[in-house]
Structures are given as structure tokens and as C-alpha cells.
Short mmCIF file of C-alpha atoms and ligand atoms in Angstrom, two decimals:
data_model
loop_
_atom_site.label_atom_id
_atom_site.label_comp_id
_atom_site.label_asym_id
_atom_site.label_seq_id
_atom_site.Cartn_x
_atom_site.Cartn_y
_atom_site.Cartn_z
CA VAL A 1 30.43 -22.35 0.75
CA LEU A 2 30.11 -23.20 5.07
CA TYR A 3 29.53 -19.69 6.10
CA GLN A 4 28.75 -16.83 5.29
CA TYR A 5 28.94 -13.64 6.85
CA ARG A 6 27.61 -10.07 5.87
CA VAL A 7 30.02 -7.20 7.36
CA ASP A 8 28.34 -4.39 5.50
CA MET A 9 25.14 -3.72 6.75
CA ALA A 10 22.18 -4.20 5.24
CA ILE A 11 21.26 -1.53 2.37
CA VAL A 12 18.71 1.12 3.02
CA LYS A 13 15.30 -0.52 3.30
CA VAL A 14 13.48 1.79 1.01
CA MET A 15 10.49 0.96 0.47
CA GLY A 16 6.39 1.76 -1.25
CA ILE A 17 3.07 1.41 -1.40
CA GLU A 18 0.76 -0.16 -4.24
CA THR A 19 -3.00 0.90 -2.59
CA GLU A 20 -5.90 -0.44 -5.16
CA TYR A 21 -9.37 1.54 -4.70
CA GLY A 22 -12.79 0.15 -5.44
CA ILE A 23 -14.73 2.97 -6.99
CA THR A 24 -18.89 3.11 -7.38
CA ILE A 25 -21.09 5.22 -8.68
CA ARG A 26 -24.73 5.41 -6.93
CA ASP A 27 -27.12 7.69 -7.43
CA GLY A 28 -26.81 7.65 -11.43
CA ILE A 29 -27.00 5.07 -14.51
CA GLY A 30 -23.63 3.76 -13.17
CA PHE A 31 -20.63 3.71 -15.86
CA ASP A 32 -17.96 1.06 -16.84
CA PRO A 33 -15.18 1.18 -14.60
CA ILE A 34 -12.37 1.86 -16.43
CA ILE A 35 -14.31 4.54 -17.59
CA GLY A 36 -15.00 5.41 -14.31
CA CYS A 37 -10.69 4.82 -12.73
CA SER A 38 -9.73 6.92 -15.98
CA LEU A 39 -12.46 9.99 -15.14
CA LEU A 40 -11.08 9.96 -11.34
CA ILE A 41 -7.28 10.46 -12.63
CA ASN A 42 -8.29 12.71 -15.09
CA SER A 43 -9.92 14.48 -13.15
CA TYR A 44 -7.05 15.18 -10.77
CA GLN A 45 -4.84 16.38 -14.05
CA VAL A 46 -7.56 18.98 -14.26
CA LEU A 47 -7.47 19.68 -10.50
CA GLU A 48 -3.47 20.29 -10.95
CA THR A 49 -2.83 22.19 -14.42
CA GLY A 50 -6.12 23.75 -14.43
CA LYS A 51 -6.14 21.96 -18.24
CA VAL A 52 -7.98 19.31 -19.70
CA LYS A 53 -5.67 17.06 -21.58
CA TRP A 54 -7.51 13.69 -21.98
CA ASP A 55 -5.25 10.97 -22.46
CA TYR A 56 -8.27 9.17 -24.60
CA GLU A 57 -7.60 8.53 -28.52
CA GLU A 58 -9.62 12.16 -29.24
CA GLU A 59 -8.88 14.90 -26.97
CA ASP A 60 -12.95 15.09 -26.70
CA PRO A 61 -13.64 16.00 -22.25
CA THR A 62 -16.74 15.90 -23.11
CA ARG A 63 -16.88 12.78 -24.54
CA ASP A 64 -16.17 10.22 -22.49
CA ALA A 65 -15.79 12.06 -19.26
CA ARG A 66 -19.88 12.63 -19.87
CA GLU A 67 -21.06 9.25 -22.12
CA SER A 68 -21.84 6.23 -19.80
CA VAL A 69 -21.48 4.44 -22.60
CA PRO A 70 -17.97 3.94 -23.43
CA PRO A 71 -17.07 4.90 -26.89
CA ARG A 72 -16.35 1.23 -28.61
CA LYS A 73 -12.95 0.81 -29.00
CA LEU A 74 -13.01 1.00 -25.48
CA ARG A 75 -14.72 -0.90 -24.80
CA GLU A 76 -12.76 -3.79 -27.15
CA GLN A 77 -9.30 -2.90 -26.08
CA PRO A 78 -9.72 -2.64 -22.18
CA GLY A 79 -5.94 -3.84 -21.98
CA GLU A 80 -4.88 -0.73 -24.08
CA THR A 81 -7.43 1.63 -22.21
CA THR A 82 -5.19 0.85 -19.02
CA GLN A 83 -2.36 1.52 -20.17
CA PHE A 84 -2.99 5.62 -21.60
CA ILE A 85 -3.88 6.31 -17.86
CA ASN A 86 -0.92 6.63 -16.55
CA ARG A 87 0.01 9.36 -13.97
CA ILE A 88 2.97 10.73 -12.26
CA LEU A 89 2.65 13.10 -10.04
CA THR A 90 4.51 16.55 -8.47
CA ASN A 91 4.98 13.57 -5.42
CA GLY A 92 6.77 10.64 -6.95
CA ALA A 93 3.75 8.52 -7.30
CA ARG A 94 2.02 7.24 -10.05
CA TYR A 95 -1.28 7.52 -10.07
CA TYR A 96 -3.01 5.06 -13.01
CA VAL A 97 -5.57 2.38 -13.99
CA ASP A 98 -5.03 -0.77 -13.26
CA HIS A 99 -7.54 -3.28 -14.46
CA ALA A 100 -11.10 -1.75 -13.29
CA HIS A 101 -9.46 0.18 -10.42
CA PRO A 102 -7.88 3.52 -10.04
CA GLU A 103 -4.30 3.17 -8.19
CA TYR A 104 -2.32 5.45 -6.42
CA SER A 105 1.55 3.62 -6.01
CA SER A 106 3.01 6.11 -4.00
CA PRO A 107 6.59 7.85 -4.14
CA GLU A 108 9.42 5.73 -2.71
CA CYS A 109 10.49 6.32 0.98
CA THR A 110 13.31 5.63 3.28
CA ASN A 111 10.97 4.58 6.91
CA PRO A 112 7.64 3.91 7.77
CA ARG A 113 6.69 7.56 8.92
CA ASP A 114 6.94 8.85 6.31
CA LEU A 115 5.49 5.67 4.20
CA VAL A 116 2.57 6.80 6.41
CA ILE A 117 1.81 9.98 5.08
CA TYR A 118 2.42 9.20 1.12
CA ASP A 119 -0.04 6.40 2.48
CA LYS A 120 -2.81 9.10 3.25
CA ALA A 121 -2.11 12.24 0.76
CA GLY A 122 -2.93 9.30 -1.68
CA GLU A 123 -6.52 8.93 0.12
CA ARG A 124 -7.21 12.42 -0.08
CA ILE A 125 -6.04 12.40 -3.63
CA LEU A 126 -8.97 9.77 -4.43
CA ASP A 127 -10.92 12.05 -2.67
CA LEU A 128 -9.42 15.10 -4.32
CA SER A 129 -10.45 13.30 -8.10
CA ARG A 130 -13.71 12.06 -6.94
CA GLN A 131 -15.16 15.14 -6.17
CA LYS A 132 -14.23 16.84 -9.44
CA ALA A 133 -15.27 13.69 -11.23
CA GLU A 134 -18.83 14.31 -9.80
CA ILE A 135 -18.90 18.05 -11.27
CA ILE A 136 -17.46 16.84 -14.38
CA ARG A 137 -19.79 14.37 -14.91
CA GLY A 138 -22.44 17.18 -14.02
CA ARG A 139 -25.34 14.42 -13.48
CA GLY A 140 -25.36 14.58 -9.36
CA GLU A 141 -24.20 10.97 -8.93
CA ARG A 142 -22.19 10.67 -6.22
CA ILE A 143 -18.52 8.79 -7.22
CA ILE A 144 -17.64 6.71 -4.03
CA VAL A 145 -13.98 5.33 -3.80
CA TYR A 146 -13.14 2.53 -0.86
CA LYS A 147 -9.58 2.03 0.57
CA ASN A 148 -10.74 -1.18 0.87
CA ASN A 149 -10.11 -4.86 -0.41
CA THR A 150 -13.00 -7.19 -1.80
CA ASP A 151 -16.47 -6.05 -3.70
CA SER A 152 -18.19 -8.80 -2.06
CA LYS A 153 -18.64 -10.43 -4.83
CA GLY A 154 -15.90 -12.18 -4.93
CA ASN A 155 -13.28 -10.28 -5.66
CA SER A 156 -10.44 -8.79 -4.37
CA TYR A 157 -7.60 -5.88 -5.07
CA GLY A 158 -4.63 -5.55 -3.52
CA CYS A 159 -2.35 -3.66 -1.37
CA HIS A 160 1.29 -3.90 -2.75
CA GLU A 161 4.00 -3.26 -0.36
CA ASN A 162 7.17 -3.39 -1.89
CA TYR A 163 10.68 -3.34 -0.32
CA LEU A 164 13.94 -2.79 -1.24
CA LEU A 165 16.67 -6.04 -0.48
CA ASP A 166 20.20 -7.19 -1.37
CA ARG A 167 20.29 -9.38 -4.15
CA LYS A 168 22.75 -11.50 -2.30
CA THR A 169 19.97 -12.58 -0.02
CA PRO A 170 19.19 -15.78 -0.88
CA PHE A 171 15.40 -15.87 -1.49
CA PRO A 172 14.44 -19.36 -0.30
CA SER A 173 16.25 -17.89 2.98
CA ILE A 174 13.15 -14.99 2.18
CA ILE A 175 10.59 -17.09 2.07
CA ARG A 176 11.38 -19.53 5.12
CA ASP A 177 11.79 -17.13 7.51
CA LEU A 178 9.67 -14.67 6.02
CA MET A 179 6.28 -17.11 6.01
CA PRO A 180 5.68 -17.32 8.95
CA PHE A 181 5.90 -13.24 9.97
CA LEU A 182 3.27 -12.55 7.19
CA VAL A 183 1.33 -15.13 7.60
CA THR A 184 0.87 -14.08 11.62
CA ARG A 185 1.59 -10.15 11.43
CA GLN A 186 -2.52 -8.93 9.96
CA ILE A 187 -3.38 -9.90 13.79
CA TYR A 188 -2.65 -6.49 13.99
CA THR A 189 -1.71 -5.45 9.98
CA GLY A 190 -5.56 -7.31 9.18
CA ALA A 191 -8.38 -4.52 8.16
CA GLY A 192 -11.11 -6.28 9.77
CA LYS A 193 -14.31 -7.75 7.65
CA VAL A 194 -17.92 -9.37 8.29
CA GLY A 195 -17.96 -12.86 6.82
CA ALA A 196 -16.32 -14.73 4.72
CA GLU A 197 -15.40 -15.31 0.90
CA ASN A 198 -13.95 -16.90 -1.17
CA GLY A 199 -15.15 -20.48 -0.38
CA ALA A 200 -13.69 -20.33 3.09
CA GLU A 201 -15.82 -21.20 6.05
CA PRO A 202 -18.43 -18.89 7.05
CA VAL A 203 -17.76 -16.22 10.08
CA SER A 204 -19.90 -13.26 11.47
CA TYR A 205 -16.01 -11.67 11.31
CA GLN A 206 -12.66 -12.15 10.84
CA ILE A 207 -9.35 -10.10 11.05
CA SER A 208 -8.26 -9.37 7.62
CA GLN A 209 -9.97 -8.62 4.13
CA ARG A 210 -7.67 -10.50 1.95
CA SER A 211 -6.42 -14.06 3.66
CA ASP A 212 -9.63 -15.27 1.91
CA PHE A 213 -8.06 -14.81 -1.11
CA VAL A 214 -4.85 -16.38 -0.46
CA GLU A 215 -4.53 -19.58 -2.19
CA LYS A 216 -0.63 -20.79 -2.29
CA GLU A 217 2.17 -20.36 -0.44
CA VAL A 218 4.77 -18.93 -3.10
CA GLY A 219 4.18 -18.08 -6.65
CA LEU A 220 4.26 -15.53 -9.60
CA GLU A 221 0.55 -14.77 -9.99
CA THR A 222 -0.57 -11.86 -7.99
CA MET A 223 -4.39 -11.80 -9.26
CA LEU A 224 -5.73 -15.62 -9.49
CA GLN A 225 -4.02 -18.39 -6.64
CA ARG A 226 -2.83 -15.23 -4.96
CA PRO A 227 0.69 -16.59 -2.75
CA ILE A 228 2.19 -15.07 0.39
CA ILE A 229 5.15 -14.82 -1.00
CA ASN A 230 5.13 -13.21 -4.45
CA THR A 231 7.95 -14.73 -6.69
CA ARG A 232 7.26 -11.13 -9.18
CA ASP A 233 11.20 -9.53 -9.65
CA GLU A 234 11.18 -6.52 -11.17
CA PRO A 235 13.21 -4.32 -8.97
CA HIS A 236 12.85 -1.30 -11.00
CA ALA A 237 16.01 -0.20 -9.85
CA ASP A 238 20.00 -2.01 -10.47
CA ALA A 239 18.71 -5.84 -11.02
CA GLU A 240 22.29 -6.99 -10.08
CA LYS A 241 22.75 -5.55 -6.64
CA TYR A 242 19.06 -5.58 -5.83
CA ARG A 243 15.66 -6.99 -5.47
CA ARG A 244 11.86 -5.39 -4.54
CA LEU A 245 9.91 -8.19 -2.64
CA HIS A 246 6.40 -7.48 -3.40
CA VAL A 247 4.05 -7.84 -0.80
CA ILE A 248 0.67 -8.98 -1.57
CA VAL A 249 -1.07 -10.41 1.19
CA GLY A 250 -1.66 -7.37 3.37
CA ASP A 251 -4.89 -5.51 3.27
CA SER A 252 -5.34 -1.43 3.08
CA ASN A 253 -4.93 0.22 5.77
CA MET A 254 -7.11 3.02 7.47
CA SER A 255 -5.34 3.58 10.75
CA GLU A 256 -1.93 5.46 10.49
CA TYR A 257 -1.26 2.99 13.47
CA THR A 258 -1.79 0.28 11.86
CA THR A 259 -0.14 0.62 8.58
CA TYR A 260 2.95 2.34 10.36
CA LEU A 261 3.69 -0.92 12.49
CA LYS A 262 2.14 -2.87 9.09
CA VAL A 263 5.46 -1.35 7.15
CA GLY A 264 7.61 -0.65 9.67
CA THR A 265 7.97 -4.48 11.50
CA THR A 266 8.19 -6.41 8.26
CA ALA A 267 11.10 -3.63 6.91
CA LEU A 268 12.75 -4.62 10.10
CA VAL A 269 11.99 -8.28 9.58
CA LEU A 270 13.52 -8.47 6.31
CA GLU A 271 16.47 -6.61 7.45
CA MET A 272 17.56 -9.74 10.07
CA ILE A 273 17.13 -11.56 7.04
CA GLU A 274 19.23 -9.94 4.92
CA ASP A 275 21.67 -9.77 7.84
CA ASN A 276 21.33 -13.69 8.14
CA PHE A 277 20.70 -12.97 11.76
CA ILE A 278 17.62 -15.35 11.82
CA HIS A 279 18.62 -18.93 13.00
CA GLN A 280 14.98 -20.36 14.26
CA ASP A 281 12.24 -22.45 12.33
CA PHE A 282 8.83 -21.28 12.70
CA SER A 283 8.36 -22.77 9.49
CA LEU A 284 4.45 -23.48 9.52
CA ARG A 285 2.73 -26.63 8.82
CA SER A 286 0.22 -25.14 6.15
CA PRO A 287 0.86 -21.45 6.12
CA VAL A 288 -2.15 -21.28 3.75
CA GLN A 289 -4.56 -23.02 5.76
CA ALA A 290 -2.96 -21.05 8.22
CA ILE A 291 -3.22 -17.59 6.99
CA ARG A 292 -7.42 -18.40 6.94
CA GLU A 293 -7.52 -19.90 10.46
CA ILE A 294 -5.81 -16.99 12.01
CA SER A 295 -8.34 -14.30 10.31
CA HIS A 296 -11.19 -16.56 11.10
CA ASP A 297 -10.28 -16.03 14.83
CA PRO A 298 -10.24 -12.94 16.52
CA SER A 299 -9.50 -14.84 20.41
CA LEU A 300 -6.23 -15.32 18.90
CA LYS A 301 -6.18 -18.37 20.63
CA ARG A 302 -5.86 -20.82 18.25
CA LYS A 303 -2.35 -22.85 18.48
CA LEU A 304 -0.77 -23.37 14.78
CA ARG A 305 1.27 -26.28 13.97
CA LEU A 306 4.84 -26.01 13.18
CA GLU A 307 6.56 -27.85 10.55
CA ASP A 308 9.18 -29.12 13.44
CA GLY A 309 5.85 -30.88 15.18
CA ARG A 310 5.47 -27.19 17.69
CA GLN A 311 2.35 -26.07 18.40
CA ALA A 312 1.88 -21.53 18.30
CA THR A 313 -0.33 -19.37 18.54
CA ALA A 314 -0.14 -16.28 15.99
CA ILE A 315 0.99 -14.07 18.81
CA GLU A 316 3.80 -16.41 20.65
CA ILE A 317 5.38 -16.36 16.66
CA GLN A 318 4.81 -12.82 16.53
CA ARG A 319 6.87 -12.51 20.02
CA GLN A 320 9.82 -14.76 19.01
CA TYR A 321 10.37 -12.29 15.70
CA LEU A 322 10.39 -9.16 18.07
CA GLU A 323 12.89 -10.99 20.38
CA LEU A 324 14.85 -11.86 17.41
CA ALA A 325 14.48 -7.86 16.46
CA LEU A 326 14.96 -6.74 20.03
CA GLY A 327 18.15 -9.02 20.30
CA TYR A 328 19.69 -7.54 16.43
CA LEU A 329 19.18 -4.17 17.64
CA ASP A 330 20.62 -4.57 21.03
CA ARG A 331 23.70 -4.65 18.92
CA ARG A 332 23.56 -1.36 17.42
CA ASP A 333 22.66 1.46 18.60
CA PRO A 334 18.90 2.31 16.24
CA ASP A 335 17.27 4.99 15.24
CA PRO A 336 14.52 6.60 17.06
CA LEU A 337 11.95 5.81 14.64
CA VAL A 338 13.19 2.02 14.48
CA LYS A 339 12.76 2.10 18.25
CA ASP A 340 9.93 3.28 18.55
CA VAL A 341 8.82 0.07 15.84
CA LEU A 342 9.91 -2.06 18.32
CA ALA A 343 8.12 -0.67 20.80
CA LYS A 344 5.04 -0.16 19.24
CA TRP A 345 5.21 -3.67 18.03
CA ALA A 346 5.42 -4.81 21.79
CA TYR A 347 2.69 -2.28 22.93
CA VAL A 348 0.76 -4.33 20.77
CA LEU A 349 1.49 -8.42 21.52
CA GLU A 350 0.91 -7.58 24.42
CA LYS A 351 -1.87 -5.85 24.21
CA LEU A 352 -3.88 -8.21 22.12
CA GLU A 353 -2.45 -10.99 24.15
CA GLU A 354 -4.74 -9.19 26.98
CA GLU A 355 -7.83 -7.79 25.39
CA PRO A 356 -7.46 -6.83 21.66
CA ARG A 357 -10.50 -4.59 22.75
CA GLN A 358 -8.15 -2.65 24.59
CA LEU A 359 -6.44 -1.78 20.54
CA LYS A 360 -9.82 0.30 19.35
CA GLN A 361 -7.71 3.44 18.86
CA GLU A 362 -5.01 1.78 17.21
CA ILE A 363 -5.48 -1.47 15.33
CA ASP A 364 -8.12 -1.30 12.58
CA TRP A 365 -9.89 -4.59 12.82
CA VAL A 366 -10.13 -3.62 16.40
CA ILE A 367 -11.11 -0.20 15.89
CA LYS A 368 -13.86 -1.55 13.32
CA ARG A 369 -15.35 -3.82 15.59
CA GLU A 370 -15.88 -1.48 18.03
CA LEU A 371 -17.85 0.84 15.86
CA ILE A 372 -19.96 -2.17 14.24
CA GLU A 373 -20.66 -4.05 18.00
CA ALA A 374 -21.74 -0.58 18.99
CA TYR A 375 -24.43 0.31 16.01
CA MET A 376 -25.46 -2.89 16.81
CA ALA A 377 -25.90 -2.57 20.27
CA ARG A 378 -27.98 0.33 19.65
CA HIS A 379 -29.96 -1.02 16.95
CA HIS A 380 -30.34 -4.97 17.90
CA LEU A 381 -28.82 -6.41 14.79
CA PHE A 382 -27.17 -9.53 14.33
CA TRP A 383 -24.11 -10.00 12.67
CA GLU A 384 -26.09 -10.87 9.16
CA ASP A 385 -27.83 -7.95 8.49
CA PRO A 386 -27.06 -6.57 5.66
CA ARG A 387 -26.73 -2.91 7.38
CA ILE A 388 -23.81 -4.04 9.07
CA SER A 389 -21.66 -4.99 5.71
CA LEU A 390 -22.71 -1.73 5.20
CA ILE A 391 -20.67 -0.41 7.79
CA ASP A 392 -17.98 -2.33 7.51
CA LEU A 393 -17.73 -0.33 3.98
CA GLN A 394 -18.30 3.05 5.17
CA TYR A 395 -15.59 2.46 7.01
CA HIS A 396 -13.54 2.97 4.21
CA ASP A 397 -14.96 5.02 2.23
CA VAL A 398 -12.57 7.62 1.04
CA ARG A 399 -15.04 10.89 1.87
CA PRO A 400 -13.48 12.40 5.34
CA SER A 401 -17.25 13.69 5.43
CA LYS A 402 -18.83 10.09 5.64
CA GLY A 403 -16.05 7.81 6.41
CA LEU A 404 -16.57 6.15 9.86
CA TYR A 405 -12.92 6.16 9.70
CA TYR A 406 -12.34 9.94 8.84
CA LEU A 407 -15.44 10.10 11.76
CA LEU A 408 -13.78 9.03 14.42
CA GLU A 409 -10.27 10.47 13.23
CA GLU A 410 -12.05 13.64 13.71
CA GLU A 411 -13.49 12.82 17.07
CA GLU A 412 -9.98 11.64 18.17
CA LYS A 413 -11.19 8.63 18.52
CA VAL A 414 -8.28 7.18 16.80
CA GLU A 415 -4.40 7.04 17.22
CA ARG A 416 -2.74 8.92 15.14
CA ILE A 417 1.01 8.87 14.03
CA VAL A 418 1.35 11.75 11.91
CA SER A 419 -0.60 14.93 11.41
CA ASP A 420 -2.44 16.77 8.68
CA ASP A 421 0.06 18.67 7.36
CA GLU A 422 2.63 16.48 6.52
CA ILE A 423 -0.22 14.69 4.91
CA GLU A 424 -1.34 17.79 2.37
CA GLU A 425 2.02 18.96 1.61
CA ALA A 426 2.87 15.04 0.61
CA MET A 427 0.51 15.58 -2.03
CA VAL A 428 3.01 18.16 -4.19
CA ASN A 429 5.44 17.92 -3.39
CA PRO A 430 7.90 14.45 -2.73
CA PRO A 431 10.02 12.48 -0.41
CA CYS A 432 13.30 14.49 0.33
CA ASP A 433 15.71 11.00 0.53
CA THR A 434 15.02 9.25 -2.53
CA ARG A 435 14.89 9.74 -6.18
CA ALA A 436 11.08 10.67 -5.61
CA TYR A 437 12.81 13.69 -5.12
CA PHE A 438 14.36 14.04 -8.72
CA ARG A 439 11.59 12.72 -10.15
CA GLY A 440 8.80 14.96 -7.90
CA ARG A 441 10.64 18.48 -9.05
CA CYS A 442 11.93 18.22 -11.85
CA LEU A 443 7.53 17.62 -12.93
CA GLN A 444 7.20 20.14 -11.03
CA LYS A 445 9.73 22.18 -12.36
CA TYR A 446 10.19 21.16 -16.39
CA ALA A 447 6.90 19.04 -16.81
CA HIS A 448 6.51 20.59 -20.50
CA ASN A 449 10.02 18.52 -21.08
CA ILE A 450 9.55 15.78 -19.63
CA SER A 451 7.79 13.01 -22.00
CA ALA A 452 8.22 9.84 -20.30
CA VAL A 453 8.84 8.94 -16.51
CA ASN A 454 9.48 5.58 -14.61
CA TRP A 455 10.26 4.87 -11.25
CA ASP A 456 14.07 4.23 -12.84
CA SER A 457 14.20 6.73 -15.50
CA MET A 458 12.65 9.67 -17.04
CA ILE A 459 13.05 10.61 -20.70
CA PHE A 460 13.32 14.90 -21.71
CA ASP A 461 12.57 16.02 -24.95
CA LEU A 462 14.31 19.09 -24.98
CA ASP A 463 12.77 22.23 -27.65
CA HIS A 464 15.88 20.78 -29.83
CA GLY A 465 18.02 17.78 -30.91
CA PRO A 466 17.14 13.95 -29.93
CA LEU A 467 15.25 12.58 -26.84
CA LYS A 468 17.18 12.58 -23.39
CA LYS A 469 17.22 9.56 -20.91
CA VAL A 470 18.36 9.75 -17.21
CA MET A 471 18.74 6.83 -15.83
CA MET A 472 17.89 6.79 -11.97
CA MET A 473 18.85 2.56 -11.38
CA GLU A 474 20.18 3.34 -7.45
CA PRO A 475 16.68 4.29 -5.35
CA THR A 476 18.42 6.41 -2.64
CA LYS A 477 20.32 8.61 -5.72
CA GLY A 478 18.62 12.10 -6.73
CA THR A 479 17.89 13.19 -2.86
CA GLU A 480 17.68 16.52 -2.31
CA THR A 481 21.31 16.44 -0.81
CA ASP A 482 22.56 14.98 -4.77
CA VAL A 483 20.21 17.14 -6.70
CA GLY A 484 18.71 20.28 -4.63
CA ARG A 485 21.06 22.57 -5.46
CA ILE A 486 20.72 21.63 -8.88
CA ILE A 487 17.59 21.77 -10.13
CA ASP A 488 17.05 24.93 -7.85
CA SER A 489 19.87 26.80 -10.06
CA SER A 490 18.87 25.48 -13.62
CA PRO A 491 15.96 27.63 -15.05
CA THR A 492 14.83 24.92 -17.81
CA ALA A 493 15.29 21.48 -18.30
CA ALA A 494 18.32 21.92 -21.01
CA ASP A 495 20.31 23.67 -17.84
CA LEU A 496 19.47 20.57 -15.64
CA LEU A 497 21.20 18.26 -17.82
CA GLU A 498 23.93 20.12 -18.93
CA ALA A 499 24.69 20.86 -15.03
CA LEU A 500 24.18 17.06 -14.40
CA GLN A 501 26.57 15.89 -16.46
CA SER A 502 28.75 17.86 -15.52
P1 ATP B 1 1.33 -3.64 -10.04
O1 ATP B 1 0.85 -2.85 -10.13
O2 ATP B 1 1.33 -4.95 -10.72
O3 ATP B 1 1.75 -4.80 -8.87
P2 ATP B 1 4.22 -3.56 -9.67
O4 ATP B 1 4.58 -3.65 -8.58
O5 ATP B 1 5.62 -3.09 -10.72
O6 ATP B 1 2.72 -3.33 -10.42
P3 ATP B 1 3.54 -0.01 -9.23
O7 ATP B 1 2.25 0.48 -8.89
O8 ATP B 1 4.22 0.38 -10.75
O9 ATP B 1 4.04 -1.71 -8.67
O10 ATP B 1 4.48 0.22 -7.87
C1 ATP B 1 5.37 0.50 -7.27
C2 ATP B 1 5.95 -0.11 -6.27
O11 ATP B 1 6.64 -0.14 -5.41
C3 ATP B 1 5.63 2.13 -5.64
O12 ATP B 1 4.90 2.52 -4.37
C4 ATP B 1 7.09 2.37 -5.48
O13 ATP B 1 7.54 3.69 -4.80
C5 ATP B 1 7.91 1.15 -5.26
N1 ATP B 1 8.92 1.06 -5.76
C6 ATP B 1 9.69 1.16 -6.78
N2 ATP B 1 11.09 1.22 -7.27
C7 ATP B 1 11.12 0.22 -5.88
C8 ATP B 1 12.23 -0.55 -5.47
N3 ATP B 1 13.88 -0.48 -6.24
N4 ATP B 1 12.33 -1.39 -3.95
C9 ATP B 1 11.38 -0.96 -3.37
N5 ATP B 1 10.20 -0.24 -3.78
C10 ATP B 1 10.04 -0.12 -4.86
MG1 MG B 2 0.58 -1.61 -9.34
MG1 MG B 3 2.37 -4.13 -7.54
#
């Protein structure tokens, strides 16, 4: 085949963000992290349902909640315990323990704005869980939850983005055309970090939390030898039609603007790749080295070497992608959200080129650096001072009254994309335009008849007869338009299943 024309439009960009949070305890004797995570998630369940239903082997809330020494069985088989604690929330999200970290995986959304709302709803859910867990433990300790990506002891935890892709798109072209984008987008998606880790060159402040931990170009792993492009292929959908691209190089962001731009631009680039629109080759000679070099150069002046011998800065490479996107969308009438993403992308690149400080209300790494530098000036401190690292950490604290990002938000010193009302609503209600709608509404209405929930299926346990499985292999089916009225008019799960069949 010489040419492969795509006549059909790109498929709807369904997307989700998974965030692993850091958790620590202060003023107490400490606890096993897995117990801590389980406690958070169970505490939220108590809040949500008013009932204490513990997922441990013995249904005794006091045992695991109050004891700092975990029961032997839990300790011996951590793999097993993590599997126990897996909840699906009425907003369609998943809330679970992933290797000693509490993780919130957003429901599937169809646009960057909704995804910001559901990602922020996750922060609120973690904060509520934290508050309730402190009360349940009842020892006057502080349980603190951070939305960042490093424990500063050499361990990183991730923020994974997920994008629905057409299975027909060849993976090698995804690798070729996405890699330079992912390596360079950190200049506006980075969350900022004091110091370096994981054997990287020392530095006072760098752009990304995660870049020091990237070790490979392409690979299957997410915890070791972390790759820029992850080959994990679990579509949670019809595998013949779809791929779910699992992006693991990004930072967890506090700024709504940053998250919005991160997923908005990435979705656009993926759409161009699917449409076979990218015919320029920006391949970098050493992407892994480049991702660290860019992160370590907040001046953004560093030239990177391309495979074909040319040299370009991260800004220049991003500009090329932006130009492509402008040309791509010129051919059709883009929706207002896409136009907005493009405008913000152009604005941010322009400001980064002039003077990054101008983005002190928009972009996490710039916002945080301004905050730290102001503090350093007030207290005559240097970057190496341990208090500076604490400020870095506190930027990511999810407590609205203590987290430094939230304090800036309170003072209206950061640019927002969504409203508090929308976030609050999203804590309990699903998005209306993906299968998350069906999942969430069913959990709201028929929870006691639901025995298992996955991204692509649900199992109902009716009061009589065998278990019934509902498959949801199409991420864009099961929307409010598809099933809203059926759910409204079905008082019981049995009625629902009958109505769905007819
Ligand atoms: P791990 O936690 O080990 O990385 P995982 O990648 O399967 O496992 P989950 O924590 O279960 O991740 O989260 C899956 C995320 O992907 C969710 O945010 C969800 O909304 C999103 N998602 C699910 N199905 C699709 C799909 N077909 N396309 C795009 N996103 C999807
Ligand atoms: Mg996950
Ligand atoms: Mg994941």
C-alpha cells in the first residue's frame, strides 16, 4: 500500500486521568502505607454511604482503622490487600490502592474541560477522605495527602493520561510523531521541582517532577525503567477497534490551566497522528537525554539535536506542532473548546519565549517558582535550604486551608478554567456523554444490585436468578441521551435490564 487515506473522521477522543497521591502522617506513630491508603478509601465510603463496610477479611472497622500495626495477613500479602480496596464511585471514577498510594482514576470524558473538572473532583475526594480518616483514627494525627510525583526519597508515583485511539493507527507512527511532542510539552505542563533525583545532574529548580525518572524511549513498564511511550495495551474497550494510549511521562498538575492545556494539546496532536496529517519529522537524537535536559533548563534556551542533524529548542519544536494544528483545523470548523486550547497554546508559547515569569498565574512550574522565590527573598534563604523543599511539597497539599496552590487560588492569583460548583457536582455525578454516565447512574440508583464494575462491564446480582453482565465495550455509548430516560423510568435493576434488552 503506497498511500492510506483516512476518509472517516478521527474518533471521539475519550480520555481519563489517573492520579496516584502521596500520603504521610504527622504527629503520630505512623502507619503502614497500604493501611493508610485503605483507610482513606474506606473513610470516603463511610462518608458516601453513611455505612461502615470494610473490605478487609474481618468486618471490624476498629481493627484496621485504629491499629498502626497491620494484621499479619495484610502485611504478608500486600498484593492481595491492594486488590481488596477498589471502589467505583457514583461519578464513574475508580478509587483504589495502587502499590501503597491512593489513586483516583477519573471517569471517561470527551473533552479537556470536563477532564479538568473530574480531576479536580478527585482532589476534593482525597481531602474529604483524609479528614474523615483523621476522625476515625481519633489520635490527633494529621494525615496529609499530596498531589505530586515524588517522595524525595527516590520514589516516583505517576499521573497517567489515557486517550482513546483508533486501532488502525500504526503504533510506529504514534511513536515517531508523539515522542518529540511528549518530550517538549513539559515546558508548559511541568509542575516544577526543587533539586534533582534518580542520579540526574544537580540543579536548583527544574521544570518537571517526573523527567528525572524517565529512563527509556519505549517500553511496557510503568514503575521501573519508565518509558516516554508506554506500550501497555489494555483498551478497556473493543480491542479490535480501539487502543487506549497510556501516557505516563506527565506530572500531576495543580493548576487547572496547566491540566487543560496538557490534555487539550495532547489530544489534538493524537488526532493529527490518527489522521496521518503529520509529515514532518521532529525525531530527537536522544529523547531520554532531551527530556531531562529540557527539565533542567528553566531558561528554555537549550538547543536539542534532532535525528536529521538540525537543532531546535523545546519552544521551537512545540511551535511546529502548534503550526501543524492550526493548519489541520483550518480545513474544518473546530469546536469552540478546541479553538480555545489552540489560543491558549499559542499564548503560552509566546510568553515562554519572551519571559516565562509572565505565566505565574497559568503554568504550575512558573507559579510555584514565583512563590518559592518570593519566600526566599523574604527570609534570605537559598535553594538548598530544607525549608524550600517543604514549600515545594506544600504547593501540592490537597487541604484547601493549607495547600499553597489553594491559597493562591483563594487569593485569585491563579487563572482558573472551571468553577467550584462544577467540581462539587462532579464529585457525585458522572459526565453525561460517555459510558461513565451509565456506570455512575447505576451506582447511584441500584448499588445493592451491582456486584462488580469494570471500565467496560458491570455485573448485576438481581434478587432472583443468575448474575447478569452488561458489556460496555463502546466508551461513547451509555450516555445520558442513550440511557438517561431508561434509567429514570426503571425503579429497579431488574426493570433496567429488561428495558435495556427490549
Ligand atoms: P494502572 O493503574 O495499573 O495504570 P490502568 O491504566 O488500567 O491501570 P485505571 O486506574 O483503571 O488504569 O484507570 C483507567 C483510566 O483510563 C481512567 O481514567 C479511565 O477513565 C480511562 N479509560 C478507560 N477506558 C478508556 C478508553 N478506552 N480510552 C481512554 N481512556 C479510558
Ligand atoms: Mg491506575
Ligand atoms: Mg494507568
